[in-house]
DNA sequence: ATGCAAATGATAATCGTTCTCATTTGCGAT
DNA sequence: ATCGCAAATGAGAACGATTATCATTTGCAT
């Protein structure tokens, strides 16, 4: 088990709710989760944490660099484990499932566009909303 | 005056609040506006419309294709006149001002990425959040 | 001018998220 | 192991953006 060290390294003390949230993300069951998703999954597995704590912990983990937050359409934040490699997302409009991609060309062009205009990029989000073209959506659960 | 025809063409009957909202967008004062922005600008110019009506009208205009809605970070929707030409956005983190850009290369790569994965794009959003690198932010009001 | 469906506006309700504050907990010092 | 206390938690209130409700008003076809 190395979760406690992950927390220590991030300057966060190791508490029960934090360990539960972190191991839920590290379990890999679901890569992209909203606060509500995390809350419900924890409740379902018998662990009871407060919703407010889930929100607080997610925000702390984001600030500590353990998680990355995305703002997808629909107004709710979605978090994922920060594996150090930036990527963008395709969201399936039929099942909501998320696929990741990375395109160096797109990244490079963004840099050029920004610097040509006198900006230095701090963050960016490329979200593609799409329909699966196959007969039955293979992304459906 | 051609606003009434714009509404007619969109299948919307021409009412006072709709005309006011539409002409605010067509005036070009501010290209990207949230519901609150629209509401406040209308109040400031003496026209009094209800906030609920502003929200309804913006949604109807979006559905009618008169306006395009964007979900920027921060949780509020921003609308702009649909001029038929897709473009993406750079948001200045210092003043919140929005600059538009279009890059055919980025668009083409997105298409390829999606089709390679069996998706057909319905919509996408590329938001670049950046700091202005010049001494004093030229985008400040 | 008349009638009525559609639109409006005030307000309540909803949803995601943050804040408050009394209680509990992690953990370094004893 | 035990104390002490700052930090963290949880329940619920508060919040900001948006949507729903519903009585009143308005556009417009007759
Ligand atoms: Zn990217
Ligand atoms: Zn991801
Ligand atoms: Zn684009
Ligand atoms: Zn724009």
Short mmCIF file of C-alpha atoms (C1' of nucleotides) and ligand atoms in Angstrom, two decimals:
data_model
loop_
_atom_site.label_atom_id
_atom_site.label_comp_id
_atom_site.label_asym_id
_atom_site.label_seq_id
_atom_site.Cartn_x
_atom_site.Cartn_y
_atom_site.Cartn_z
CA UNK A 1 0.00 0.00 0.00
CA UNK A 2 1.42 3.35 -0.94
CA UNK A 3 -1.53 5.70 -0.69
CA UNK A 4 -0.39 7.17 2.64
CA UNK A 5 2.92 8.20 1.12
CA UNK A 6 1.13 9.78 -1.82
CA UNK A 7 -0.73 11.93 0.66
CA UNK A 8 2.38 12.71 2.67
CA UNK A 9 4.25 13.74 -0.44
CA UNK A 10 1.41 16.02 -1.31
CA UNK A 11 1.62 17.64 2.09
CA UNK A 12 -1.73 16.27 3.18
CA UNK A 13 -2.18 14.32 6.32
CA UNK A 14 -3.40 10.85 5.92
CA UNK A 15 -7.04 10.63 6.97
CA UNK A 16 -9.69 8.01 6.41
CA UNK A 17 -11.77 9.94 3.86
CA UNK A 18 -8.70 10.97 1.88
CA UNK A 19 -7.42 7.42 1.71
CA UNK A 20 -10.79 6.16 0.54
CA UNK A 21 -11.13 8.73 -2.20
CA UNK A 22 -7.58 8.21 -3.37
CA UNK A 23 -7.85 4.45 -3.50
CA UNK A 24 -11.12 4.69 -5.39
CA UNK A 25 -9.28 6.61 -8.11
CA UNK A 26 -6.26 4.32 -7.94
CA UNK A 27 -8.47 1.26 -8.20
CA UNK A 28 -9.05 2.26 -11.80
CA UNK A 29 -12.67 1.13 -11.82
CA UNK A 30 -13.73 4.42 -13.29
CA UNK A 31 -11.20 6.90 -14.58
CA UNK A 32 -13.31 10.06 -14.87
CA UNK A 33 -15.57 10.76 -11.92
CA UNK A 34 -17.63 13.65 -10.62
CA UNK A 35 -17.94 14.46 -6.92
CA UNK A 36 -21.35 12.84 -6.95
CA UNK A 37 -19.92 9.71 -8.61
CA UNK A 38 -17.24 9.42 -5.96
CA UNK A 39 -19.71 10.03 -3.16
CA UNK A 40 -22.14 7.38 -4.40
CA UNK A 41 -19.44 4.80 -5.07
CA UNK A 42 -18.06 5.24 -1.57
CA UNK A 43 -21.50 4.95 -0.01
CA UNK A 44 -22.22 1.88 -2.12
CA UNK A 45 -19.07 0.21 -0.85
CA UNK A 46 -20.10 0.77 2.73
CA UNK A 47 -17.69 3.61 3.48
CA UNK A 48 -19.58 6.60 4.68
CA UNK A 49 -18.05 9.97 4.03
CA UNK A 50 -19.85 13.28 3.88
CA UNK A 51 -20.52 14.86 0.52
CA UNK A 52 -18.88 18.08 1.69
CA UNK A 53 -15.76 16.13 2.51
CA UNK A 54 -15.71 14.55 -0.92
CA UNK A 55 -15.82 18.01 -2.50
CA UNK A 56 -13.11 19.29 -0.18
CA UNK A 57 -10.86 16.31 -0.75
CA UNK A 58 -11.24 16.46 -4.52
CA UNK A 59 -10.29 20.12 -4.54
CA UNK A 60 -7.30 19.48 -2.29
CA UNK A 61 -6.15 16.62 -4.46
CA UNK A 62 -6.45 18.82 -7.49
CA UNK A 63 -4.37 21.54 -5.83
CA UNK A 64 -1.85 18.96 -4.70
CA UNK A 65 -1.55 17.71 -8.27
CA UNK A 66 -2.89 14.23 -7.50
CA UNK A 67 -6.01 14.77 -9.59
CA UNK A 68 -6.86 16.81 -12.66
CA UNK A 69 -10.24 18.53 -12.96
CA UNK A 70 -12.18 18.91 -16.19
CA UNK A 71 -15.23 21.02 -16.86
CA UNK A 72 -17.37 19.12 -19.29
CA UNK A 73 -20.67 20.42 -20.57
CA UNK A 74 -23.51 19.92 -18.18
CA UNK A 75 -22.00 22.00 -15.45
CA UNK A 76 -20.34 19.38 -13.31
CA UNK A 77 -16.64 18.96 -12.72
CA UNK A 78 -15.06 15.62 -13.50
CA UNK A 79 -11.81 14.46 -11.94
CA UNK A 80 -9.23 11.91 -12.95
CA UNK A 81 -5.95 10.66 -11.58
CA UNK A 82 -3.09 12.85 -12.73
CA UNK A 83 -0.78 10.52 -14.59
CA UNK A 84 1.42 13.38 -15.71
CA UNK A 85 0.52 13.14 -19.36
CA UNK A 86 -1.82 15.80 -20.68
CA UNK A 87 -4.56 14.56 -22.94
CA UNK A 88 -7.88 15.73 -24.30
CA UNK A 89 -11.27 14.04 -24.39
CA UNK A 90 -13.98 12.71 -26.63
CA UNK A 91 -17.29 12.37 -24.84
CA UNK A 92 -19.75 9.87 -26.29
CA UNK A 93 -23.14 11.56 -26.49
CA UNK A 94 -24.93 8.25 -26.32
CA UNK A 95 -23.51 6.81 -23.12
CA UNK A 96 -21.46 9.64 -21.63
CA UNK A 97 -18.33 7.51 -21.65
CA UNK A 98 -15.07 9.37 -22.09
CA UNK A 99 -12.17 8.48 -24.39
CA UNK A 100 -8.81 10.12 -24.19
CA UNK A 101 -6.50 11.26 -26.94
CA UNK A 102 -3.38 13.28 -27.41
CA UNK A 103 -2.30 15.00 -30.60
CA UNK A 104 1.05 16.72 -30.65
CA UNK A 105 0.08 18.70 -33.75
CA UNK A 106 -2.96 20.18 -32.08
CA UNK A 107 -0.95 21.04 -29.01
CA UNK A 108 1.73 22.75 -31.09
CA UNK A 109 -0.74 24.78 -33.08
CA UNK A 110 -2.38 26.00 -29.91
CA UNK A 111 0.95 27.26 -28.67
CA UNK A 112 1.55 29.12 -31.90
CA UNK A 113 -1.92 30.63 -31.96
CA UNK A 114 -1.54 31.87 -28.40
CA UNK A 115 1.96 33.25 -28.76
CA UNK A 116 1.09 34.97 -32.05
CA UNK A 117 -1.54 36.86 -30.09
CA UNK A 118 0.67 37.69 -27.13
CA UNK A 119 -0.68 35.09 -24.76
CA UNK A 120 1.01 32.41 -22.75
CA UNK A 121 -1.18 29.41 -22.21
CA UNK A 122 -1.90 28.39 -18.67
CA UNK A 123 -4.44 25.72 -19.44
CA UNK A 124 -6.65 24.52 -22.20
CA UNK A 125 -9.50 22.13 -22.74
CA UNK A 126 -10.43 20.40 -25.96
CA UNK A 127 -13.65 18.49 -25.64
CA UNK A 128 -15.09 16.63 -28.58
CA UNK A 129 -18.73 15.60 -28.25
CA UNK A 130 -19.55 12.84 -30.66
CA UNK A 131 -21.84 9.99 -31.61
CA UNK A 132 -20.52 6.52 -32.03
CA UNK A 133 -20.99 5.52 -35.64
CA UNK A 134 -21.15 1.78 -35.05
CA UNK A 135 -24.56 0.09 -34.97
CA UNK A 136 -24.61 -0.38 -31.27
CA UNK A 137 -22.53 1.96 -29.20
CA UNK A 138 -19.57 -0.10 -27.99
CA UNK A 139 -19.13 2.34 -25.17
CA UNK A 140 -22.41 1.46 -23.58
CA UNK A 141 -22.01 -0.25 -20.27
CA UNK B 1 -34.77 47.14 -39.02
CA UNK B 2 -34.63 43.47 -39.73
CA UNK B 3 -34.79 41.91 -36.28
CA UNK B 4 -38.48 40.99 -36.62
CA UNK B 5 -37.74 38.97 -39.75
CA UNK B 6 -34.88 37.22 -38.02
CA UNK B 7 -37.34 36.08 -35.37
CA UNK B 8 -39.97 35.13 -37.93
CA UNK B 9 -37.46 33.09 -39.88
CA UNK B 10 -36.55 31.33 -36.69
CA UNK B 11 -40.20 30.49 -36.08
CA UNK B 12 -40.39 32.72 -33.04
CA UNK B 13 -43.02 35.34 -32.67
CA UNK B 14 -41.79 38.84 -32.38
CA UNK B 15 -42.12 40.01 -28.79
CA UNK B 16 -40.65 42.94 -26.96
CA UNK B 17 -38.15 41.00 -24.81
CA UNK B 18 -36.96 38.93 -27.77
CA UNK B 19 -36.38 42.01 -29.88
CA UNK B 20 -34.45 43.67 -27.10
CA UNK B 21 -32.19 40.70 -26.52
CA UNK B 22 -31.59 40.21 -30.20
CA UNK B 23 -30.74 43.81 -30.86
CA UNK B 24 -28.39 43.85 -27.91
CA UNK B 25 -26.42 41.04 -29.58
CA UNK B 26 -26.69 42.65 -33.00
CA UNK B 27 -25.51 45.98 -31.65
CA UNK B 28 -22.09 44.36 -31.32
CA UNK B 29 -21.24 46.19 -28.09
CA UNK B 30 -20.24 42.95 -26.49
CA UNK B 31 -19.88 39.77 -28.48
CA UNK B 32 -19.80 37.16 -25.74
CA UNK B 33 -22.40 37.59 -23.02
CA UNK B 34 -23.82 35.54 -20.18
CA UNK B 35 -27.48 35.64 -19.20
CA UNK B 36 -26.58 37.91 -16.32
CA UNK B 37 -24.64 40.22 -18.65
CA UNK B 38 -27.63 40.51 -20.97
CA UNK B 39 -30.01 41.06 -18.08
CA UNK B 40 -27.90 43.81 -16.55
CA UNK B 41 -27.25 45.56 -19.85
CA UNK B 42 -30.96 45.63 -20.61
CA UNK B 43 -31.82 46.96 -17.18
CA UNK B 44 -29.09 49.58 -17.50
CA UNK B 45 -30.57 50.79 -20.77
CA UNK B 46 -33.95 51.25 -19.17
CA UNK B 47 -35.61 48.21 -20.69
CA UNK B 48 -36.98 46.01 -18.02
CA UNK B 49 -37.24 42.33 -18.75
CA UNK B 50 -37.37 39.53 -16.24
CA UNK B 51 -34.29 37.44 -15.65
CA UNK B 52 -36.29 34.26 -16.29
CA UNK B 53 -37.28 35.64 -19.66
CA UNK B 54 -33.69 36.38 -20.54
CA UNK B 55 -32.76 32.78 -19.79
CA UNK B 56 -35.70 31.47 -21.81
CA UNK B 57 -35.01 33.72 -24.76
CA UNK B 58 -31.32 32.85 -24.85
CA UNK B 59 -32.14 29.15 -24.90
CA UNK B 60 -34.74 29.63 -27.63
CA UNK B 61 -32.30 31.65 -29.71
CA UNK B 62 -29.72 28.96 -29.28
CA UNK B 63 -32.17 26.29 -30.42
CA UNK B 64 -33.24 28.47 -33.31
CA UNK B 65 -29.62 28.83 -34.36
CA UNK B 66 -29.50 32.58 -33.80
CA UNK B 67 -27.04 32.28 -30.96
CA UNK B 68 -24.29 29.85 -30.05
CA UNK B 69 -23.72 28.84 -26.46
CA UNK B 70 -20.33 28.19 -24.92
CA UNK B 71 -19.54 26.63 -21.56
CA UNK B 72 -16.46 28.35 -20.27
CA UNK B 73 -14.91 27.47 -16.94
CA UNK B 74 -16.58 29.11 -14.03
CA UNK B 75 -19.90 27.45 -14.60
CA UNK B 76 -21.75 30.10 -16.53
CA UNK B 77 -22.90 29.83 -20.13
CA UNK B 78 -21.82 32.51 -22.55
CA UNK B 79 -23.69 33.29 -25.76
CA UNK B 80 -22.70 34.95 -28.98
CA UNK B 81 -24.37 35.76 -32.27
CA UNK B 82 -24.16 32.84 -34.65
CA UNK B 83 -22.36 34.21 -37.63
CA UNK B 84 -22.15 30.81 -39.26
CA UNK B 85 -18.40 30.49 -38.93
CA UNK B 86 -17.19 28.13 -36.26
CA UNK B 87 -14.32 29.35 -34.19
CA UNK B 88 -12.65 28.58 -30.88
CA UNK B 89 -11.67 30.84 -27.99
CA UNK B 90 -8.81 32.14 -25.94
CA UNK B 91 -9.94 33.48 -22.60
CA UNK B 92 -7.69 36.03 -20.93
CA UNK B 93 -7.26 35.00 -17.31
CA UNK B 94 -6.51 38.56 -16.27
CA UNK B 95 -9.59 40.34 -17.58
CA UNK B 96 -11.86 37.58 -18.78
CA UNK B 97 -11.99 39.03 -22.27
CA UNK B 98 -12.43 36.53 -25.05
CA UNK B 99 -10.51 36.35 -28.34
CA UNK B 100 -11.57 34.17 -31.22
CA UNK B 101 -9.48 32.06 -33.56
CA UNK B 102 -9.91 29.43 -36.19
CA UNK B 103 -7.32 26.92 -37.24
CA UNK B 104 -8.14 24.61 -40.11
CA UNK B 105 -5.35 22.26 -39.13
CA UNK B 106 -6.73 21.76 -35.65
CA UNK B 107 -10.20 21.21 -37.03
CA UNK B 108 -8.94 18.63 -39.52
CA UNK B 109 -6.99 16.71 -36.92
CA UNK B 110 -10.01 16.52 -34.68
CA UNK B 111 -12.01 14.98 -37.49
CA UNK B 112 -9.34 12.40 -38.07
CA UNK B 113 -8.99 11.57 -34.39
CA UNK B 114 -12.73 11.09 -34.06
CA UNK B 115 -13.22 9.05 -37.20
CA UNK B 116 -10.23 6.85 -36.40
CA UNK B 117 -12.04 5.93 -33.20
CA UNK B 118 -15.42 5.40 -34.79
CA UNK B 119 -17.02 8.66 -33.75
CA UNK B 120 -18.74 11.33 -35.73
CA UNK B 121 -18.31 14.74 -34.16
CA UNK B 122 -21.43 16.62 -33.24
CA UNK B 123 -19.77 19.46 -31.46
CA UNK B 124 -16.51 20.44 -29.90
CA UNK B 125 -15.06 23.13 -27.75
CA UNK B 126 -11.47 24.26 -27.61
CA UNK B 127 -10.89 26.77 -24.86
CA UNK B 128 -7.47 28.18 -24.24
CA UNK B 129 -7.01 29.93 -20.91
CA UNK B 130 -4.03 32.22 -21.01
CA UNK B 131 -2.23 35.17 -19.55
CA UNK B 132 -1.39 38.15 -21.63
CA UNK B 133 2.37 38.45 -21.84
CA UNK B 134 2.53 42.18 -22.40
CA UNK B 135 3.30 44.46 -19.46
CA UNK B 136 -0.20 45.72 -19.05
CA UNK B 137 -2.96 43.52 -20.32
CA UNK B 138 -4.23 45.19 -23.50
CA UNK B 139 -7.50 43.38 -23.04
CA UNK B 140 -8.31 45.15 -19.86
CA UNK B 141 -11.27 47.45 -20.20
"C1'" DA C 1 -62.02 44.98 -31.89
"C1'" DT C 2 -62.11 39.88 -30.05
"C1'" DG C 3 -60.26 35.59 -28.40
"C1'" DC C 4 -56.94 32.67 -27.18
"C1'" DA C 5 -52.62 30.37 -27.36
"C1'" DA C 6 -48.19 31.81 -26.42
"C1'" DA C 7 -45.07 34.68 -23.77
"C1'" DT C 8 -43.86 37.12 -19.69
"C1'" DG C 9 -42.32 38.11 -14.92
"C1'" DA C 10 -42.25 37.22 -9.97
"C1'" DT C 11 -41.15 33.78 -7.32
"C1'" DA C 12 -40.19 29.11 -5.80
"C1'" DA C 13 -37.53 25.22 -6.77
"C1'" DT C 14 -33.40 22.66 -8.33
"C1'" DC C 15 -28.65 21.48 -8.92
"C1'" DG C 16 -23.85 21.57 -8.19
"C1'" DT C 17 -20.91 23.40 -5.04
"C1'" DT C 18 -19.11 26.01 -0.98
"C1'" DC C 19 -19.50 27.69 3.74
"C1'" DT C 20 -20.30 27.31 8.87
"C1'" DC C 21 -19.57 25.36 12.98
"C1'" DA C 22 -19.84 21.94 16.50
"C1'" DT C 23 -17.62 17.46 16.99
"C1'" DT C 24 -14.01 14.15 15.94
"C1'" DT C 25 -9.46 12.65 14.61
"C1'" DG C 26 -4.47 12.38 13.38
"C1'" DC C 27 -0.25 12.82 15.25
"C1'" DG C 28 3.80 15.09 17.54
"C1'" DA C 29 5.25 15.80 22.19
"C1'" DT C 30 5.18 13.89 26.73
"C1'" DA D 1 0.24 4.68 25.78
"C1'" DT D 2 -1.64 9.32 26.75
"C1'" DC D 3 -2.28 14.36 26.09
"C1'" DG D 4 -3.27 18.39 23.61
"C1'" DC D 5 -4.46 20.83 19.88
"C1'" DA D 6 -4.57 22.09 15.21
"C1'" DA D 7 -6.54 20.12 11.37
"C1'" DA D 8 -10.25 17.49 9.30
"C1'" DT D 9 -14.90 15.91 9.20
"C1'" DG D 10 -20.05 15.82 8.60
"C1'" DA D 11 -24.66 17.82 8.78
"C1'" DG D 12 -26.89 21.24 7.25
"C1'" DA D 13 -27.30 26.08 5.76
"C1'" DA D 14 -26.06 29.12 2.11
"C1'" DC D 15 -24.88 30.15 -2.49
"C1'" DG D 16 -24.91 31.18 -7.58
"C1'" DA D 17 -26.58 29.72 -11.95
"C1'" DT D 18 -30.39 27.97 -14.07
"C1'" DT D 19 -35.15 26.03 -14.61
"C1'" DA D 20 -40.00 25.33 -13.31
"C1'" DT D 21 -44.54 27.14 -11.83
"C1'" DC D 22 -48.39 29.86 -12.51
"C1'" DA D 23 -51.18 33.91 -12.60
"C1'" DT D 24 -51.21 37.88 -15.70
"C1'" DT D 25 -50.22 40.08 -20.09
"C1'" DT D 26 -49.50 40.29 -25.03
"C1'" DG D 27 -49.06 39.19 -30.06
"C1'" DC D 28 -51.61 38.24 -33.73
"C1'" DA D 29 -55.04 35.71 -36.61
"C1'" DT D 30 -59.86 36.26 -37.16
ZN1 LIG E 1 -4.63 19.27 -25.36
ZN1 LIG E 2 -8.81 11.86 -19.10
ZN1 LIG E 3 -12.81 24.33 -33.41
ZN1 LIG E 4 -16.82 33.57 -30.23
#
